[in-house]
Coordinates of C-alpha atoms in Angstrom, one line a residue:
X1086 CA -40.6 -19.9 -9.7
X1087 CA -39.6 -17.9 -12.7
X1088 CA -36.4 -18.6 -14.6
X1089 CA -35.2 -15.8 -16.8
X1090 CA -33.5 -16.8 -20.0
X1091 CA -33.8 -13.8 -22.3
X1092 CA -32.6 -10.2 -22.1
X1093 CA -36.2 -8.8 -22.5
X1094 CA -37.5 -10.9 -19.6
X1095 CA -34.5 -9.8 -17.5
X1096 CA -35.1 -6.1 -18.3
X1097 CA -38.8 -6.4 -17.4
X1098 CA -37.9 -8.2 -14.1
X1099 CA -35.3 -5.5 -13.2
X1100 CA -37.8 -2.7 -14.0
X1101 CA -40.2 -4.2 -11.5
X1102 CA -37.5 -4.7 -8.9
X1103 CA -36.3 -1.2 -9.2
X1104 CA -39.3 0.1 -7.2
X1105 CA -38.5 -2.3 -4.3
X1106 CA -36.8 -0.9 -1.2
X1107 CA -34.4 -3.8 -1.2
X1108 CA -33.6 -7.0 -3.1
X1109 CA -31.9 -10.1 -1.9
X1110 CA -29.2 -11.6 -4.2
X1111 CA -27.2 -14.7 -4.4
X1112 CA -25.1 -16.6 -7.0
X1113 CA -24.1 -20.1 -8.0
X1114 CA -20.7 -20.4 -9.7
X1115 CA -17.8 -22.7 -10.4
X1116 CA -14.1 -21.9 -9.9
X1117 CA -12.2 -25.1 -9.7
X1118 CA -10.6 -24.9 -13.1
X1119 CA -10.6 -21.2 -13.8
X1120 CA -9.1 -18.0 -12.4
X1121 CA -12.3 -16.0 -12.7
X1122 CA -15.5 -17.4 -11.2
X1123 CA -17.8 -18.9 -13.9
X1124 CA -21.2 -17.4 -13.1
X1125 CA -23.9 -20.1 -13.5
X1126 CA -27.0 -18.7 -11.9
X1127 CA -28.2 -15.5 -10.2
X1128 CA -31.0 -15.6 -7.7
X1129 CA -32.9 -12.4 -6.8
X1130 CA -36.0 -11.5 -4.8
X1131 CA -38.0 -8.7 -3.5
X1132 CA -40.8 -9.0 -1.0
X1133 CA -43.3 -9.4 -3.9
X1134 CA -41.5 -11.8 -6.2
X1135 CA -38.4 -14.1 -6.7
X1136 CA -36.7 -15.2 -9.8
X1137 CA -33.7 -17.2 -11.1
X1138 CA -31.6 -15.7 -13.9
X1139 CA -29.7 -18.0 -16.2
X1140 CA -26.5 -16.2 -17.3
X1141 CA -25.6 -19.2 -19.5
X1142 CA -28.8 -18.9 -21.6
X1143 CA -27.9 -18.3 -25.3
X1144 CA -28.0 -14.6 -26.2
X1145 CA -28.8 -13.2 -22.8
X1146 CA -27.2 -9.9 -21.7
X1147 CA -26.9 -9.2 -18.0
X1148 CA -26.8 -5.4 -18.5
X1149 CA -30.3 -4.8 -17.0
X1150 CA -29.2 -6.7 -13.9
X1151 CA -26.0 -4.6 -13.6
X1152 CA -28.0 -1.5 -13.9
X1153 CA -30.3 -2.6 -11.1
X1154 CA -27.3 -3.5 -8.9
X1155 CA -25.9 0.0 -9.5
X1156 CA -29.2 1.7 -8.6
X1157 CA -28.6 3.4 -5.3
X1158 CA -32.3 3.6 -4.4
X1159 CA -32.5 -0.2 -4.0
X1160 CA -30.6 -1.9 -1.1
X1161 CA -28.7 -5.1 -2.2
X1162 CA -28.8 -7.8 0.4
X1163 CA -26.3 -10.7 0.4
X1164 CA -25.2 -13.2 2.9
X1165 CA -21.4 -13.6 3.0
X1166 CA -21.2 -11.1 0.1
X1167 CA -17.5 -11.1 -0.8
X1168 CA -17.4 -13.8 -3.5
X1169 CA -20.7 -12.7 -5.1
X1170 CA -19.6 -9.1 -5.2
X1171 CA -16.3 -10.1 -6.7
X1172 CA -18.2 -11.8 -9.6
X1173 CA -20.3 -8.8 -10.4
X1174 CA -17.2 -6.5 -10.2
X1175 CA -15.4 -8.7 -12.7
X1176 CA -18.3 -8.9 -15.1
X1177 CA -19.5 -5.3 -14.9
X1178 CA -16.5 -3.3 -13.6
X1179 CA -18.6 -2.1 -10.6
X1180 CA -19.9 -3.4 -7.3
X1181 CA -23.5 -3.5 -6.1
X1182 CA -24.5 -0.5 -4.1
X1183 CA -25.8 0.2 -1.5
X1184 CA -24.8 -3.1 0.1
X1185 CA -25.9 -5.0 3.2
X1186 CA -24.2 -8.3 4.3
X1187 CA -26.3 -10.3 6.7
X1188 CA -23.4 -12.3 7.9
X1189 CA -21.6 -9.2 9.0
X1190 CA -24.7 -7.7 10.5
X1191 CA -25.4 -11.0 12.3
X1192 CA -22.0 -10.8 14.1
X1193 CA -22.9 -7.3 15.4
X1194 CA -26.3 -8.6 16.5
X1195 CA -24.9 -11.5 18.6
X1196 CA -25.2 -14.5 16.2
X1197 CA -21.6 -15.5 16.6
X1198 CA -18.6 -15.4 14.2
X1199 CA -19.3 -15.9 10.5
X1200 CA -22.7 -17.6 11.0
X1201 CA -23.8 -19.9 8.1
X1202 CA -26.8 -19.0 6.1
X1203 CA -28.8 -22.1 7.1
X1204 CA -28.1 -21.5 10.7
X1205 CA -29.3 -17.9 10.8
X1206 CA -32.4 -18.8 8.7
X1207 CA -33.4 -21.4 11.2
X1208 CA -32.7 -19.1 14.2
X1209 CA -34.7 -16.2 12.7
X1210 CA -37.5 -17.9 10.8
X1211 CA -37.5 -21.5 12.1
X1212 CA -37.2 -22.8 8.5
X1213 CA -34.8 -25.6 7.7
X1214 CA -32.8 -25.0 4.5
X1215 CA -32.0 -28.1 2.4
X1216 CA -28.3 -27.9 1.5
X1217 CA -28.0 -31.2 -0.4
X1218 CA -27.6 -29.4 -3.8
X1219 CA -24.9 -27.1 -2.7
X1220 CA -22.0 -28.9 -4.4
X1221 CA -23.8 -29.9 -7.6
X1222 CA -22.6 -28.9 -11.1
X1223 CA -24.3 -25.6 -11.6
X1224 CA -23.1 -25.3 -15.2
X1225 CA -25.0 -28.4 -16.4
X1226 CA -28.3 -27.8 -18.2
X1227 CA -31.1 -28.4 -17.5
X1228 CA -30.9 -27.7 -13.8
X1229 CA -33.0 -30.1 -11.7
X1230 CA -36.0 -29.1 -9.7
X1231 CA -34.0 -29.7 -6.5
X1232 CA -31.3 -27.4 -7.6
X1233 CA -33.8 -24.7 -8.5
X1234 CA -35.6 -25.0 -5.2
X1235 CA -32.3 -24.9 -3.3
X1236 CA -31.1 -21.8 -5.2
X1237 CA -34.3 -19.9 -4.7
X1238 CA -34.3 -20.6 -1.0
X1239 CA -31.0 -18.7 -0.7
X1240 CA -32.9 -15.5 -1.4
X1241 CA -36.4 -16.0 -0.2
X1242 CA -35.5 -16.8 3.4
X1243 CA -32.9 -14.0 3.3
X1244 CA -35.7 -11.4 3.0
X1245 CA -36.9 -12.1 6.6
X1246 CA -33.4 -12.4 7.9
X1247 CA -32.6 -9.0 6.5
X1248 CA -35.6 -7.3 8.0
X1249 CA -34.9 -8.9 11.4
X1250 CA -31.3 -7.8 11.4
X1251 CA -32.0 -4.3 10.0
X1252 CA -34.6 -3.7 12.7
X1253 CA -32.4 -5.2 15.4
X1254 CA -29.5 -2.9 14.5
X1255 CA -31.9 0.1 14.6
X1256 CA -33.3 -0.9 18.0
X1257 CA -29.9 -1.3 19.5
X1258 CA -28.6 1.9 17.7
X1259 CA -25.9 -0.2 15.9
X1260 CA -26.7 0.6 12.3
X1261 CA -23.5 2.6 12.1
X1262 CA -21.5 -0.2 13.6
X1263 CA -21.6 -2.2 10.3
X1264 CA -21.0 0.9 8.1
X1265 CA -17.2 0.4 8.1
X1266 CA -17.5 -3.3 7.0
X1267 CA -20.0 -2.4 4.3
X1268 CA -17.8 0.3 3.0
X1269 CA -14.9 -2.2 2.6
X1270 CA -17.2 -4.7 0.8
X1271 CA -18.5 -2.0 -1.5
X1272 CA -15.1 -0.6 -2.4
X1273 CA -13.8 -1.7 -5.9
X1274 CA -10.3 -1.7 -4.5
X1275 CA -11.2 -4.7 -2.4
X1276 CA -11.7 -6.8 -5.6
X1277 CA -9.0 -5.3 -7.8
X1278 CA -5.8 -7.0 -6.8
X1279 CA -3.0 -5.6 -8.9
X1280 CA -0.5 -8.1 -10.2
X1281 CA 2.3 -6.1 -8.6
X1282 CA 0.6 -6.7 -5.2
X1283 CA 0.1 -10.4 -5.7
X1284 CA 3.2 -11.3 -3.6
X1285 CA 1.3 -10.2 -0.5
X1286 CA -0.8 -13.4 -0.8
X1287 CA 2.3 -15.5 -0.4
X1288 CA 3.0 -16.9 3.1
X1289 CA 6.8 -17.1 2.6
X1290 CA 8.8 -14.4 4.3
X1291 CA 11.8 -13.0 2.4
X1292 CA 15.0 -12.7 4.3
X1293 CA 16.8 -10.2 2.1
X1294 CA 15.7 -7.5 -0.4
X1295 CA 17.0 -9.4 -3.4
X1296 CA 14.8 -12.4 -2.5
X1297 CA 11.8 -10.2 -2.0
X1298 CA 12.3 -8.6 -5.4
X1299 CA 12.3 -12.0 -7.0
X1300 CA 9.2 -13.0 -5.0
X1301 CA 7.4 -9.9 -6.2
X1302 CA 8.3 -10.3 -9.8
X1303 CA 7.4 -14.0 -9.9
X1304 CA 4.1 -13.5 -8.2
X1305 CA 3.2 -10.7 -10.6
X1306 CA 4.2 -12.9 -13.6
X1307 CA 2.0 -15.7 -12.3
X1308 CA -0.9 -13.4 -11.6
X1309 CA -0.9 -12.0 -15.2
X1310 CA -0.5 -15.4 -16.7
X1311 CA -3.4 -16.9 -14.7
X1312 CA -5.7 -14.0 -15.6
X1313 CA -4.8 -14.1 -19.3
X1314 CA -5.3 -17.9 -19.5
X1315 CA -8.2 -17.9 -17.0
X1316 CA -6.7 -20.8 -15.0
X1317 CA -6.0 -21.1 -11.2
X1318 CA -2.8 -19.6 -10.0
X1319 CA -1.3 -23.0 -9.0
X1320 CA -1.9 -24.3 -12.6
X1321 CA 0.6 -21.7 -13.7
X1322 CA 3.2 -22.0 -10.9
X1323 CA 2.8 -23.5 -7.4
X1324 CA 3.6 -21.4 -4.4
X1325 CA 6.4 -23.8 -3.4
X1326 CA 8.1 -23.3 -6.8
X1327 CA 8.0 -19.5 -6.3
X1328 CA 9.5 -19.8 -2.9
X1329 CA 12.3 -22.1 -4.1
X1330 CA 13.0 -20.0 -7.2
X1331 CA 13.3 -16.8 -5.1
X1332 CA 15.5 -18.5 -2.6
X1333 CA 17.9 -20.2 -5.1
X1334 CA 17.6 -17.7 -8.0
X1335 CA 18.8 -19.9 -10.8
X1336 CA 20.5 -18.1 -13.7
X1337 CA 20.4 -21.0 -16.3
X1338 CA 18.1 -23.8 -17.4
X1339 CA 20.5 -26.3 -16.0
X1340 CA 20.4 -24.7 -12.6
X1341 CA 16.6 -24.6 -12.7
X1342 CA 16.4 -28.3 -13.3
X1343 CA 18.0 -29.0 -9.9
X1344 CA 15.2 -27.4 -8.0
X1345 CA 12.8 -29.9 -6.5
X1346 CA 9.7 -27.7 -6.5
X1347 CA 10.0 -26.8 -10.2
X1348 CA 8.4 -29.4 -12.6
X1349 CA 10.4 -31.2 -15.2
X1350 CA 10.6 -29.4 -18.5
X1351 CA 9.6 -26.1 -17.0
X1352 CA 13.0 -24.6 -17.9
X1353 CA 12.2 -25.2 -21.6
X1354 CA 8.8 -23.6 -21.5
X1355 CA 7.9 -20.0 -22.4
X1356 CA 7.2 -19.3 -18.7
X1357 CA 10.5 -20.8 -17.7
X1358 CA 12.3 -18.5 -20.0
X1359 CA 10.4 -15.6 -18.5
X1360 CA 11.5 -16.6 -15.1
X1361 CA 15.1 -16.7 -16.1
X1362 CA 14.7 -13.2 -17.6
X1363 CA 13.4 -12.0 -14.3
X1364 CA 16.4 -13.5 -12.5
X1365 CA 18.8 -11.6 -14.8
X1366 CA 16.9 -8.4 -14.5
X1367 CA 16.6 -8.5 -10.7
X1368 CA 20.3 -9.5 -10.3
X1369 CA 21.3 -6.4 -12.3
X1370 CA 19.4 -3.9 -10.2
X1371 CA 21.4 -1.5 -8.0
X1372 CA 21.2 -2.4 -4.3
X1373 CA 19.4 0.9 -3.5
X1374 CA 16.6 0.1 -5.9
X1375 CA 15.7 -3.2 -4.3
X1376 CA 12.5 -3.2 -2.2
X1377 CA 12.6 -2.9 1.6
X1378 CA 11.7 -5.8 3.7
X1379 CA 8.3 -5.5 5.4
X1380 CA 8.7 -4.5 9.0
X1381 CA 8.3 -7.4 11.4
X1382 CA 6.2 -7.1 14.5
X1383 CA 8.3 -6.0 17.4
X1384 CA 9.5 -8.8 19.6
X1385 CA 8.3 -8.1 23.2
X1386 CA 9.0 -10.2 26.2
X1387 CA 5.8 -11.8 27.4
X1388 CA 3.8 -10.7 24.3
X1389 CA 2.2 -14.1 23.7
X1390 CA 0.9 -14.2 27.2
X1391 CA -0.3 -10.7 27.0
X1392 CA -2.2 -11.5 23.7
X1393 CA -3.8 -14.5 25.4
X1394 CA -5.0 -12.2 28.2
X1395 CA -6.3 -9.7 25.6
X1396 CA -8.3 -12.6 24.1
X1397 CA -10.0 -13.2 27.5
X1398 CA -10.9 -9.5 27.7
X1399 CA -12.1 -9.6 24.1
X1400 CA -14.5 -12.4 24.9
X1401 CA -15.8 -10.7 28.0
X1402 CA -16.4 -7.5 26.0
X1403 CA -18.1 -9.4 23.2
X1404 CA -20.4 -11.2 25.6
X1405 CA -21.2 -8.0 27.5
X1406 CA -22.4 -6.2 24.3
X1407 CA -23.8 -9.2 22.5
X1408 CA -21.5 -9.1 19.5
X1409 CA -19.1 -11.6 17.9
X1410 CA -15.4 -11.3 19.0
X1411 CA -14.3 -11.5 15.4
X1412 CA -16.1 -8.2 14.5
X1413 CA -14.5 -6.4 17.4
X1414 CA -10.8 -7.3 16.9
X1415 CA -8.5 -9.7 15.2
X1416 CA -5.4 -11.4 16.6
X1417 CA -3.4 -8.8 14.6
X1418 CA -5.3 -6.0 16.4
X1419 CA -4.5 -7.6 19.8
X1420 CA -0.8 -8.0 18.9
X1421 CA -0.7 -4.4 17.8
X1422 CA -2.3 -3.2 21.1
X1423 CA 0.1 -5.1 23.2
X1424 CA 3.0 -3.6 21.1
X1425 CA 1.6 -0.1 21.7
X1426 CA 0.6 0.4 18.1
X1427 CA -2.6 1.6 16.4
X1428 CA -5.2 -0.9 15.3
X1429 CA -8.7 -0.8 13.9
X1430 CA -10.0 -2.0 17.3
X1431 CA -8.9 1.3 18.7
X1432 CA -11.1 3.4 16.4
X1433 CA -14.8 4.2 16.1
X1434 CA -17.4 2.1 18.0
X1435 CA -14.9 -0.7 18.5
X1436 CA -12.8 1.5 20.7
X1437 CA -15.9 2.2 22.9
X1438 CA -16.9 -1.4 23.1
X1439 CA -13.4 -3.0 23.5
X1440 CA -10.5 -0.7 22.6
X1441 CA -10.6 1.5 25.7
X1442 CA -10.7 -1.5 28.0
X1443 CA -7.8 -3.1 26.1
X1444 CA -5.7 0.0 26.6
X1445 CA -6.5 0.0 30.3
X1446 CA -5.6 -3.7 30.6
X1447 CA -2.3 -3.1 28.9
X1448 CA -1.4 -0.2 31.3
X1449 CA -2.6 -2.1 34.4
X1450 CA -5.6 0.2 35.1
X1451 CA -7.9 -2.8 35.1
X1452 CA -7.5 -6.5 35.7
X1453 CA -9.4 -9.7 35.1
X1454 CA -10.7 -11.5 38.2
X1455 CA -12.7 -14.5 39.1
X1456 CA -16.1 -13.7 40.7
X1457 CA -17.3 -17.1 41.8
X1458 CA -17.4 -19.1 38.6
X1459 CA -17.3 -16.2 36.2
X1460 CA -14.7 -13.7 35.0
X1461 CA -15.0 -10.0 35.3
X1462 CA -12.9 -6.9 34.9
X1463 CA -12.1 -4.9 38.0
X1464 CA -10.2 -1.6 38.6
X1465 CA -6.7 -1.9 39.9
X1466 CA -5.7 0.3 42.8
X1467 CA -2.1 1.0 41.6
X1468 CA -2.0 0.8 37.8
X1469 CA 1.3 0.1 36.1
X1470 CA 2.7 2.8 33.9
X1471 CA 2.7 1.9 30.1
X1472 CA 6.2 1.1 28.8
X1473 CA 7.7 4.1 26.8
X1474 CA 8.2 2.0 23.7
X1475 CA 7.2 -1.3 22.1
X1476 CA 10.6 -2.7 22.8
X1477 CA 10.4 -2.2 26.6
X1478 CA 10.5 -5.3 28.8
X1479 CA 7.2 -6.8 29.7
X1480 CA 6.0 -6.9 33.3
X1481 CA 3.2 -8.8 34.9
X1482 CA 1.8 -7.9 38.2
X1483 CA -0.6 -9.9 40.4
X1484 CA -2.9 -8.4 42.9
X1485 CA -4.7 -10.7 45.3
X1486 CA -7.6 -10.1 47.7
X1487 CA -9.6 -12.5 49.8
X1488 CA -12.3 -12.8 47.1
X1489 CA -10.5 -12.2 43.8
X1490 CA -7.7 -13.8 41.8
X1491 CA -6.7 -10.9 39.5
X1492 CA -4.2 -10.5 36.7
X1493 CA -3.2 -7.2 35.1
X1494 CA -0.6 -6.9 32.4
X1495 CA 1.7 -4.1 31.2
X1496 CA 4.1 -4.5 28.3

């Protein structure tokens, strides 16, 4: 086990790894008290060696590592890559490439939805990963032998997992199936949330344009403040406070003190004054300059039942092709299909595996029937015509035979 604590040693390691066809990578970090993740350890391995990189070592520069991560001749393998890639994007301004996420690949290879690292390691290699050090303080020095062993295992076992998944994808001719997900993970836009888009993270739904304008401005204010101070968003302003401020839109410190979700004294703070400035500015905007409310999903009679039926079809399709339902379609996809709208599940390989059948179920061309104790899809003799628009009334049609209980749906 080699622990890298100097820039020269890191440069030498990365020079050796640059000739490898792939490297496995993982990180340990803390984020409880900061906006940006605090990188505490980087684990990296090729088939020939494995090492731990200490980014907290005095004087060390991670530039040799960033150069290796940007080297397109070396595949970068992660498990559940999103948070790790976010860290490297923040520190270097770029994302590792090319990129392979074993959790995504595992879903395509039939390991289930979002399989955990220790589970896939055991299923592929038979090894049992000790997770007892998972929630330890990775910023403390020195790290214990148990921590170091745990950290290294996150990349050494990953080598065999990657080879297994890579070969399985090739054997099943599914390598291209994960390409869309990898492209999303490798896009810098995935990790560069602009402050003006921060409102999209909020769960509250604005009821009028003026309320939405305030939500947008408050969310952007909080995002910028949290980034500048490097503190969690809720340390700046809690979601409930943003919701109540947008709803009530106080125009004075006294009015702000009457809001339950706003902490005492907030109206006297610099941030409180900034909020009041936002209230004045938004209130003075012309009505035609206010943002439009996001379009709500169309309300369709029987839509919830139709979505539940789509979920059954999704499970049948996933089982038939040995993939995880989650990688085929989301609930949003199913709702869009029921409403007669476009969805990712209707494009590319997903359309072949599930989307075409979903459209046929929607139009009544196929149904779902019991065959003994199992479910199957069957062709319907008289398919229902698709509704001309998403607002059309839903219809359900049952067709029975001596051996089948079949349900087809058309919305």
